[in-house]
Coordinates of C-alpha atoms and ligand atoms in Angstrom, one line a residue:
M8 CA 82.1 88.8 74.6
Y9 CA 85.4 87.0 75.2
K10 CA 86.4 83.4 75.3
N11 CA 89.8 83.3 76.9
I12 CA 90.6 86.1 79.4
L13 CA 94.0 86.6 81.2
V14 CA 93.9 88.6 84.4
P15 CA 97.4 89.6 85.6
I16 CA 97.3 90.2 89.4
D17 CA 100.0 91.9 91.4
L18 CA 99.7 90.3 94.9
T19 CA 100.8 93.6 96.5
Q20 CA 97.5 95.1 95.2
A21 CA 95.3 92.1 95.8
E22 CA 92.0 94.1 96.2
K23 CA 92.4 95.3 92.6
G24 CA 92.7 91.6 91.6
T25 CA 89.3 90.8 93.1
A26 CA 87.7 93.7 91.2
M27 CA 89.4 92.7 87.9
L28 CA 88.2 89.1 88.2
A29 CA 84.6 90.4 88.7
V30 CA 85.1 92.4 85.4
A31 CA 86.4 89.3 83.7
A32 CA 83.4 87.3 84.8
K33 CA 81.1 90.0 83.3
L34 CA 82.8 90.1 79.9
A35 CA 83.2 86.3 79.6
D36 CA 81.1 84.3 77.2
Q37 CA 79.4 81.3 78.5
G38 CA 82.0 78.5 78.8
A39 CA 84.8 81.1 78.5
K40 CA 88.2 80.4 80.2
I41 CA 89.6 82.9 82.8
T42 CA 93.2 82.6 84.0
A43 CA 94.5 84.7 86.9
I44 CA 98.3 85.1 86.6
T45 CA 100.8 86.5 89.0
V46 CA 104.5 86.9 88.3
V47 CA 107.1 86.6 91.0
E48 CA 109.8 88.9 89.9
D49 CA 113.1 87.3 89.0
L50 CA 116.2 88.3 91.0
P51 CA 119.6 88.8 89.4
G52 CA 121.7 85.7 89.5
Y53 CA 124.2 87.3 92.0
V54 CA 121.4 88.0 94.4
R55 CA 119.9 84.5 94.0
A56 CA 123.3 83.0 94.7
E57 CA 123.3 84.6 98.1
L58 CA 119.8 83.5 99.2
P59 CA 119.2 80.5 101.4
T60 CA 118.5 77.4 99.3
G61 CA 114.8 76.9 98.6
L62 CA 113.7 80.5 99.2
V63 CA 112.7 81.2 95.6
E64 CA 110.7 78.0 95.5
K65 CA 109.1 78.9 98.8
N66 CA 108.1 82.3 97.4
L67 CA 106.5 80.7 94.4
K68 CA 104.6 78.3 96.6
A69 CA 103.4 81.1 98.8
A70 CA 102.3 83.1 95.7
Q71 CA 100.4 80.0 94.4
E72 CA 98.6 79.7 97.8
E73 CA 97.7 83.4 98.0
M74 CA 96.4 83.4 94.4
A75 CA 94.3 80.3 95.0
K76 CA 92.7 82.0 98.0
L77 CA 92.1 85.3 96.2
V78 CA 90.4 83.5 93.3
K79 CA 88.4 81.3 95.6
D80 CA 87.2 84.3 97.7
S81 CA 86.3 86.2 94.5
G82 CA 83.8 83.5 93.6
V83 CA 84.9 83.6 90.0
A84 CA 85.8 80.3 88.3
A85 CA 89.4 81.0 87.2
S86 CA 92.5 78.9 86.9
V87 CA 95.7 80.1 88.5
Q88 CA 99.1 80.5 86.9
V89 CA 102.2 81.5 88.9
S90 CA 105.3 82.3 86.8
D91 CA 108.7 83.8 87.7
G92 CA 110.7 86.3 85.7
N93 CA 110.0 89.7 84.3
P94 CA 106.3 90.5 84.8
S95 CA 105.4 92.1 81.5
R96 CA 107.3 89.5 79.5
E97 CA 105.8 86.6 81.4
I98 CA 102.3 88.1 81.0
L99 CA 102.7 88.6 77.3
D100 CA 104.2 85.1 76.8
H101 CA 101.4 83.4 78.7
A102 CA 98.8 85.4 76.8
S103 CA 100.2 84.1 73.5
K104 CA 100.7 80.6 74.9
I105 CA 97.0 80.2 75.9
G106 CA 95.7 82.3 72.9
A107 CA 94.1 84.9 75.2
D108 CA 91.6 87.2 73.4
L109 CA 91.5 89.8 76.3
I110 CA 94.0 90.8 79.0
I111 CA 92.6 92.9 81.9
V112 CA 95.2 94.9 83.8
A113 CA 94.9 97.6 86.5
S114 CA 96.4 101.0 85.5
H115 CA 98.8 101.4 88.4
R116 CA 99.3 101.0 92.1
P117 CA 96.7 102.7 94.4
G118 CA 98.0 106.1 95.5
M119 CA 100.1 106.6 92.3
Q120 CA 97.3 108.6 90.5
D121 CA 99.9 110.9 88.9
Y122 CA 100.8 108.1 86.5
F123 CA 98.5 107.2 83.8
L124 CA 100.0 103.7 83.5
G125 CA 102.4 101.8 85.6
S126 CA 105.4 100.3 83.8
T127 CA 104.1 96.7 83.6
A128 CA 100.6 97.8 82.5
A129 CA 102.2 100.1 79.8
R130 CA 104.3 97.3 78.3
V131 CA 101.3 95.0 78.2
V132 CA 99.2 97.6 76.4
R133 CA 102.0 98.4 74.0
H134 CA 103.0 94.8 73.0
A135 CA 99.9 92.6 73.4
A136 CA 98.6 90.9 70.3
C137 CA 95.0 90.9 71.7
S138 CA 92.7 93.5 73.3
V139 CA 93.7 94.9 76.6
L140 CA 91.3 96.5 79.1
V141 CA 92.9 98.8 81.6
T142 CA 90.8 99.2 84.8
R143 CA 91.1 102.4 87.0
Ligands
ADP228 P1 102.8 100.2 89.4 O1 104.2 100.5 88.9 O2 102.0 101.5 89.8 O3 102.8 99.1 90.4 P2 102.3 98.3 87.4 O4 102.3 98.5 85.9 O5 103.4 97.5 88.0 O6 102.0 99.7 88.1 O7 100.9 97.5 87.8 C1 99.7 97.7 87.1 C2 99.1 96.3 86.9 O8 100.0 95.5 86.1 C3 98.7 95.5 88.1 O9 97.5 95.8 88.7 C4 98.6 94.1 87.4 O10 97.4 94.0 86.6 C5 99.8 94.1 86.4 N1 101.0 93.7 87.1 C6 102.0 94.4 87.6 N2 103.0 93.6 88.2 C7 102.5 92.3 88.1 C8 103.0 91.0 88.5 N3 104.1 90.9 89.1 N4 102.2 89.9 88.2 C9 101.1 90.1 87.5 N5 100.6 91.2 87.1 C10 101.2 92.4 87.4

């Protein structure tokens, strides 16, 4: 059904990521492209300045490794993108950059059932130029 699917994964809710990749594989046309993206949240400049040199780069590298493992273990053929910055902005920017025709997000963190949508998921739903599937 879709040719270019973006799956934003919050590494603090990795099990949801695996489930979302399985949904992406089911909705993907033959030969479709699936990209799993995680965004390492940007810290304000004054906090960054106090951190030991190389810590941010180390976090990005750790996220890259964790994502590669998650995707490999899921058995879904997806490429991995790690960005840093504001999660919803980076997700929306990457979706336009690759011309995604579907974004799959989870609704919110497990245990936060009172909320219909988490803040990142809500911004993606509101501003995406393509279809968005919210998994629960
Ligand atoms: P909550 O506030 O309950 O954590 P969020 O809106 O942050 O809700 O998370 C819901 C979904 O949004 C996640 O499962 C994921 O799909 C996406 N998401 C949130 N944060 C990130 C992130 N840093 N990188 C990639 N995707 C994210």
